[in-house]
CSV table of C-alpha atoms in Angstrom, one decimal:
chain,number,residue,atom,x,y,z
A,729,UNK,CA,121.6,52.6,123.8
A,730,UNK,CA,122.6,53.5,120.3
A,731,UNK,CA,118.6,53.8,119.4
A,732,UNK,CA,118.3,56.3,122.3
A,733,UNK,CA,121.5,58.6,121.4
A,734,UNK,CA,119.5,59.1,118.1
A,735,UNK,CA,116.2,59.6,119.1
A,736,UNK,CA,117.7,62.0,121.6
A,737,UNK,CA,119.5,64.0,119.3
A,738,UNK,CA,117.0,64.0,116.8
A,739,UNK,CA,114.3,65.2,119.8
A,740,UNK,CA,117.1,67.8,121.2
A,741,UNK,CA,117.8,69.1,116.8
A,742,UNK,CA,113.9,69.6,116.7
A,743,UNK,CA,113.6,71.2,120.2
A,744,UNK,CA,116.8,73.7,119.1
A,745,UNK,CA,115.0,74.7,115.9
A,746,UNK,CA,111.8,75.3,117.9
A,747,UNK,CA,114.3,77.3,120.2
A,748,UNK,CA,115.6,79.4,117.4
A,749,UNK,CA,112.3,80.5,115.2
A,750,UNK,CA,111.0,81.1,118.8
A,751,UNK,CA,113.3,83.6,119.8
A,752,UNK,CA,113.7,84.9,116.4
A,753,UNK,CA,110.1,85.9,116.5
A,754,UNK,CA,110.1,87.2,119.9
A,755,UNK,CA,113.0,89.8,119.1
A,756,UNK,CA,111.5,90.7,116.0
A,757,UNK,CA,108.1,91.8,117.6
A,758,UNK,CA,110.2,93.3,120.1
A,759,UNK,CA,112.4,94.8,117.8
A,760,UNK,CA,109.0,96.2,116.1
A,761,UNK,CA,107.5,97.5,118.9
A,762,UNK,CA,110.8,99.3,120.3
A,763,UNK,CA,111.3,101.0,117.1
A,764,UNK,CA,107.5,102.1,116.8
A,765,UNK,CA,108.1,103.8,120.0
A,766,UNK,CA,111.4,105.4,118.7
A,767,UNK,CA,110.0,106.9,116.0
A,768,UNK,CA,106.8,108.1,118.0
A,769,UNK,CA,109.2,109.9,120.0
A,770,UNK,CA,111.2,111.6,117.1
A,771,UNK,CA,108.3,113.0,116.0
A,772,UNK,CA,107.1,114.1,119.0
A,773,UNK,CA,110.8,116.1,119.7
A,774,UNK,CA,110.8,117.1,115.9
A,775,UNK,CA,107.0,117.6,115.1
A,776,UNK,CA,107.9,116.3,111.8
A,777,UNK,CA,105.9,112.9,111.1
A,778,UNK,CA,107.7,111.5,108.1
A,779,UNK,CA,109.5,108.6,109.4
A,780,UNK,CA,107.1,107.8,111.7
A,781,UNK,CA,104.4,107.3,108.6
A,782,UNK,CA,107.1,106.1,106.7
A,783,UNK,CA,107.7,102.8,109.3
A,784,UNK,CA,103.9,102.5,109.3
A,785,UNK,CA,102.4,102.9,105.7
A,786,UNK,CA,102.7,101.6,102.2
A,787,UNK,CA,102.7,105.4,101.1
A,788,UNK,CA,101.3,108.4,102.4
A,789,UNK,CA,100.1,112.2,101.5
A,790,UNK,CA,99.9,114.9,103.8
A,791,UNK,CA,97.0,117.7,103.1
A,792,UNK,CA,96.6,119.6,105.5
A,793,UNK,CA,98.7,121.2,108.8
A,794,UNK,CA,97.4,123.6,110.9
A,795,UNK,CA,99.4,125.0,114.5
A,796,UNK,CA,98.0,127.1,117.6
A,797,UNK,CA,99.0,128.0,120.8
A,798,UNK,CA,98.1,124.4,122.1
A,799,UNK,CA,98.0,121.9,119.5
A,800,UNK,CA,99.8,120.9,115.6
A,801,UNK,CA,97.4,119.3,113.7
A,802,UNK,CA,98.4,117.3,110.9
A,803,UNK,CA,95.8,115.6,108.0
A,804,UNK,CA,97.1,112.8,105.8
A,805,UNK,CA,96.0,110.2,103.5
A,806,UNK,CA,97.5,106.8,103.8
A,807,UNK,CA,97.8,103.6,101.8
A,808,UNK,CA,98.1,100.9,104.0
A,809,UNK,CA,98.0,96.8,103.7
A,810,UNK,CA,95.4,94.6,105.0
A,811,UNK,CA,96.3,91.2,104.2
A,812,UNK,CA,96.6,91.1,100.6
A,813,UNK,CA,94.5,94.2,99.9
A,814,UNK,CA,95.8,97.8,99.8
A,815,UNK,CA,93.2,100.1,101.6
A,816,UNK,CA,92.9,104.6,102.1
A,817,UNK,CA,93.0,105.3,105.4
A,818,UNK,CA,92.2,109.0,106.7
A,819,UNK,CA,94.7,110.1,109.3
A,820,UNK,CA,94.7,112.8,112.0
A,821,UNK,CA,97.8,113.2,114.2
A,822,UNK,CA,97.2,115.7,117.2
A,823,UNK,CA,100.3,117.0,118.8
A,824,UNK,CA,100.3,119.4,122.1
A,825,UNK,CA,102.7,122.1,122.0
A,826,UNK,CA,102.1,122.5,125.8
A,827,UNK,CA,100.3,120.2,128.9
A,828,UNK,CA,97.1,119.9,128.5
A,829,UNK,CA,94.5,118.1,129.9
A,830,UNK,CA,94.4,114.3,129.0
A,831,UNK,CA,93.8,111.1,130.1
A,832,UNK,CA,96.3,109.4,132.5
A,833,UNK,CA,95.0,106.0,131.7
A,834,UNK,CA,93.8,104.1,128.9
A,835,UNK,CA,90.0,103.4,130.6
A,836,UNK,CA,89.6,107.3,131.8
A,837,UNK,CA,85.9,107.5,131.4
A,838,UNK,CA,86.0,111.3,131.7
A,839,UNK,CA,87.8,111.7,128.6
A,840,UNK,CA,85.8,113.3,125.5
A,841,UNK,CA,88.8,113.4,123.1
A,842,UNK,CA,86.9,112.5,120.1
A,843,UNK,CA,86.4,113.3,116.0
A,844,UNK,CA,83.4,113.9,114.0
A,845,UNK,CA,83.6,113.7,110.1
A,846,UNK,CA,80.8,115.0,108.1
A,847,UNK,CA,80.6,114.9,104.5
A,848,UNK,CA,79.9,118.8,102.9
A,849,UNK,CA,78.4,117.9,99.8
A,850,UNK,CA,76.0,115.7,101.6
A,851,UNK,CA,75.9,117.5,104.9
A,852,UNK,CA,76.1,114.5,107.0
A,853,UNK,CA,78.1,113.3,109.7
A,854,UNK,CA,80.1,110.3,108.6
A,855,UNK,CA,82.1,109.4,110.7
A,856,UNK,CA,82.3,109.7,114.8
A,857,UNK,CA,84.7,107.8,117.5
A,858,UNK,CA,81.8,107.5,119.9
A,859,UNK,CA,80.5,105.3,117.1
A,860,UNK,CA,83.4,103.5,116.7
A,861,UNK,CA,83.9,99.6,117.9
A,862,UNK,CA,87.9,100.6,117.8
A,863,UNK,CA,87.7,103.3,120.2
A,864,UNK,CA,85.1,101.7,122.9
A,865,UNK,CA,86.1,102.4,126.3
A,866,UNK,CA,89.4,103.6,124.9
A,867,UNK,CA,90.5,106.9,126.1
A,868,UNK,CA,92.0,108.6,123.3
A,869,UNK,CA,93.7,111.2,125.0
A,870,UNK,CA,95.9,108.9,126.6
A,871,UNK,CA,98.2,108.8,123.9
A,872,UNK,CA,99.8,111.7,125.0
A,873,UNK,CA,100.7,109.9,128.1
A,874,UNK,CA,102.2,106.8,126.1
A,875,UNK,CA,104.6,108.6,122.9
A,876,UNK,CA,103.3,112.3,123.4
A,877,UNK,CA,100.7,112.5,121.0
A,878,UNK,CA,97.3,111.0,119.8
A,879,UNK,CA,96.5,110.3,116.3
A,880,UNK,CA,93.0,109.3,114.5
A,881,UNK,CA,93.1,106.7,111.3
A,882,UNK,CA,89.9,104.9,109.9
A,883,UNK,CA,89.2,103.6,106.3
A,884,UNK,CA,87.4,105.7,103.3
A,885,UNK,CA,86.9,103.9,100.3
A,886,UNK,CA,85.4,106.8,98.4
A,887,UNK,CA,86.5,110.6,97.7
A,888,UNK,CA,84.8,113.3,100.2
A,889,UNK,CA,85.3,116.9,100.9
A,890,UNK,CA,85.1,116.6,104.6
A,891,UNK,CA,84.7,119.0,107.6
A,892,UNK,CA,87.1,117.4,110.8
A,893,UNK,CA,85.9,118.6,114.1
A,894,UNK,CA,88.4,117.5,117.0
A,895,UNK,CA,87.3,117.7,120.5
A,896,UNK,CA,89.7,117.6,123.4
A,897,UNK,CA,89.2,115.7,126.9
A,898,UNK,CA,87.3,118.6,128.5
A,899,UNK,CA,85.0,118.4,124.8
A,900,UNK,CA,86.3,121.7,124.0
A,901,UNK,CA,86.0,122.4,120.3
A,902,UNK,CA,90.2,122.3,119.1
A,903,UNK,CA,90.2,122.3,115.5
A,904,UNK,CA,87.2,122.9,112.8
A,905,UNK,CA,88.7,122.7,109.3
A,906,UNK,CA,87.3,121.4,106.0
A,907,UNK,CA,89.7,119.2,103.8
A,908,UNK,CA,89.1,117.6,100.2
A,909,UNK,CA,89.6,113.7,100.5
A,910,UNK,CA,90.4,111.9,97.0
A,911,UNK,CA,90.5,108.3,97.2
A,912,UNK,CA,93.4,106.7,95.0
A,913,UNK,CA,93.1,102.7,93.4
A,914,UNK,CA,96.5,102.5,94.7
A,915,UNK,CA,98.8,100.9,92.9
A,916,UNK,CA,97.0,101.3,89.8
A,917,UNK,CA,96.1,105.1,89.7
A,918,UNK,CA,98.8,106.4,92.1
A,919,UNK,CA,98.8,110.2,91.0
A,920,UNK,CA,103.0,110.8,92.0
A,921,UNK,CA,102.1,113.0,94.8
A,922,UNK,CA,102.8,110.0,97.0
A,923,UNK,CA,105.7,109.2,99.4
A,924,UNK,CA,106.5,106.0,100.0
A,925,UNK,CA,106.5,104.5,103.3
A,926,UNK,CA,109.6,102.2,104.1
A,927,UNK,CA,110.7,99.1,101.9
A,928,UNK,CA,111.7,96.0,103.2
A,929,UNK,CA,115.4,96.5,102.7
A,930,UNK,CA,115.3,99.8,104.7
A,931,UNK,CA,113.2,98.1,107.6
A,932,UNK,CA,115.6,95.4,108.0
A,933,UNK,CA,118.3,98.2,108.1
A,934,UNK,CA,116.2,99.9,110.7
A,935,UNK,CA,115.6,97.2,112.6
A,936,UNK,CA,119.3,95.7,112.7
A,937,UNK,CA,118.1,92.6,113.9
A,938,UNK,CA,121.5,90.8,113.7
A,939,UNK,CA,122.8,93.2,116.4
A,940,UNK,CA,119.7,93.1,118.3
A,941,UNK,CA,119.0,89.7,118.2
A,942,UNK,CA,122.7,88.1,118.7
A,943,UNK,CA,122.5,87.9,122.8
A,944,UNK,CA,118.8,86.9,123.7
A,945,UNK,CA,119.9,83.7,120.7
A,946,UNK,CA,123.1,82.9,122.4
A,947,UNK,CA,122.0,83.1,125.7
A,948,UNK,CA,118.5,81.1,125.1
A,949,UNK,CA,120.7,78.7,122.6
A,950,UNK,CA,122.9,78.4,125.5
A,951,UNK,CA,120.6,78.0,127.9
A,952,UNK,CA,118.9,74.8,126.1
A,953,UNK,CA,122.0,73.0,125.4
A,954,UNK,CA,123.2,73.4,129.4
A,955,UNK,CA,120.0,71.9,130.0
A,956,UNK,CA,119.4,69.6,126.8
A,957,UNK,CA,123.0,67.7,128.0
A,958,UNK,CA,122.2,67.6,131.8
A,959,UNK,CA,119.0,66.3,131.0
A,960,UNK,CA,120.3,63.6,128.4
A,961,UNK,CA,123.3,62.8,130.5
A,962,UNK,CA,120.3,61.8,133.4
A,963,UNK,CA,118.2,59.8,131.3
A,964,UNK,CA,121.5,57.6,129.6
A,965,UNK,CA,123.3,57.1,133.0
A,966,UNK,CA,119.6,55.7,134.6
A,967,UNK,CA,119.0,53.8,131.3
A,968,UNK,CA,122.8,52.6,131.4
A,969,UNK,CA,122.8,51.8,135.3
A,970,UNK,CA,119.7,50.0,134.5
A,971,UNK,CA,121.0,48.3,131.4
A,972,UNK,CA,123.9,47.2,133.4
A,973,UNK,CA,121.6,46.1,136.7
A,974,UNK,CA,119.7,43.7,134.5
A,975,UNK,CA,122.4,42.3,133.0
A,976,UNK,CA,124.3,41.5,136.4
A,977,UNK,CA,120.9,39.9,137.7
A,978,UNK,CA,120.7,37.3,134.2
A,979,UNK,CA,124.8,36.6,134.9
A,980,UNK,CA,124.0,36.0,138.7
C-alpha cells in the first residue's frame, strides 16, 4: 500500500503541475486577447492609435493622417518580430467617423473593401488584397463590426514612394494619397524618429496577470484536488478491501 501512496502522489504532483502551466497559459492567451480588444476599443472612442500600436509592435512611425466626412485614415510604418527576425510592415488603419456600409460577417462575398499599392518611381502596382493569400474569402470590412475599425499591414523589405488607393465595400474610391516608404535595418539603423512599442515589464503591468489569473487557478487547482482525493480515496479503499479479502481467505 505504501508503493501505491507514492506512485499516487507522485502521478497526482505531475497531474497538478500539468494543471497549473495549463491554466497559466489559458489566462494568459485570454488575458492577451481581452486586452487586444480593450485597446481596439480605446482607439476607436479616442481616434488616437498609440497604445493600440504600442501593445502590438516592436516600434512604430506614423507618416501620414488624413480625415473626411466619413473616414480617418492613418499610415504607419512598423517594426514587428517574426520569430527571431525583426521585419517593416506597412500599416493602414481605416476608421469611420459615421455608419457606413460594411460587412456584417467575416465571409460577406459582396464586400470590395480592398487596397492597391503601386510603386511611383516604377509605376506599378505592388501590392493588392485581392492578391493576397491573407485576405482570401476574408471580408475586410468586417472589422468595423468586430472593434470599430479595419486596418491593412503587409511586409516591405525595401524603400518605395507609394500611391495607397483604399476602396470601400460598395468599391467606391475612399482615399488616393501618395506616401514615401523608407525601410529601416532596425535595430541597427534605427533613425530616432521611432516610438517604441510596449516592453515586457509594461505588458506584464498591462496585463496584471496575478489579479486576473488568481480565481480560474484556485478554482481549477481546487477542482483537481476534490477530485484527485475522491478518486485516490476509491482506488486505496478497493485495493485495501481487497488486500484485506485475500488475506481473510489465506487465514481461513
Amino acid at each position: 500500500m505504501k508503493k501505491f501512496l507514492i506512485i499516487y502522489i507522485i502521478f497526482s504532483l505531475v497531474l497538478l503541475a500539468f494543471i497549473y502551466f495549463f491554466t497559466l497559459i489559458q489566462e494568459t492567451n485570454k488575458r492577451t486577447l481581452i486586452v487586444y480588444y480593450e485597446l481596439a476599443e480605446e482607439a476607436y472612442e479616442t481616434g488616437d492609435l498609440d497604445t493600440f500600436l504600442k501593445y502590438q509592435s516592436i516600434a512604430y512611425q506614423h507618416l501620414y493622417t488624413e480625415t473626411n466626412t466619413d473616414y480617418a485614415f492613418h499610415v504607419y510604418h512598423v517594426i514587428a518580430q517574426l520569430d527571431d527576425a525583426y521585419i517593416n510592415q506597412f500599416s493602414v488603419f481605416v476608421m469611420p467617423k459615421r455608419a457606413v456600409n460594411h460587412a456584417s460577417h467575416v465571409r460577406d462575398s459582396a464586400d470590395r473593401t480592398r487596397m492597391i499599392l503601386t510603386d511611383v518611381t516604377l509605376d506599378a502596382v505592388i501590392y493588392t488584397t485581392d492578391d493576397d493569400p491573407e485576405y482570401a474569402g476574408y471580408a475586410v470590412s468586417y472589422g468595423i463590426e468586430v472593434i470599430g475599425f479595419y486596418f491593412y499591414a503587409m511586409q516591405l523589405p525595401e524603400s518605395r514612394l507609394l500611391r495607397i488607393e483604399l476602396f470601400d465595400y460598395d468599391n467606391h474610391l475612399i482615399f488616393d494619397q501618395t506616401v514615401d516608404y523608407v525601410h529601416i535595418d532596425y535595430p541597427e539603423d534605427d533613425p530616432g524618429t521611432l516610438t517604441m512599442g510596449y516592453t515586457r515589464a509594461e505588458l506584464e503591468t498591462l496585463f496584471d496577470l496575478a489579479t486576473y489569473m488568481q480565481p480560474a487557478m484556485i478554482q481549477n487547482i481546487t477542482l483537481f484536488l476534490i477530485v484527485d482525493i475522491f478518486i485516490g480515496g476509491v482506488i486505496y479503499y478497493i485495493l485495501k478491501h481487497k488486500k484485506d479479502k485475500t488475506a481473510d481467505s489465506k487465514e481461513a
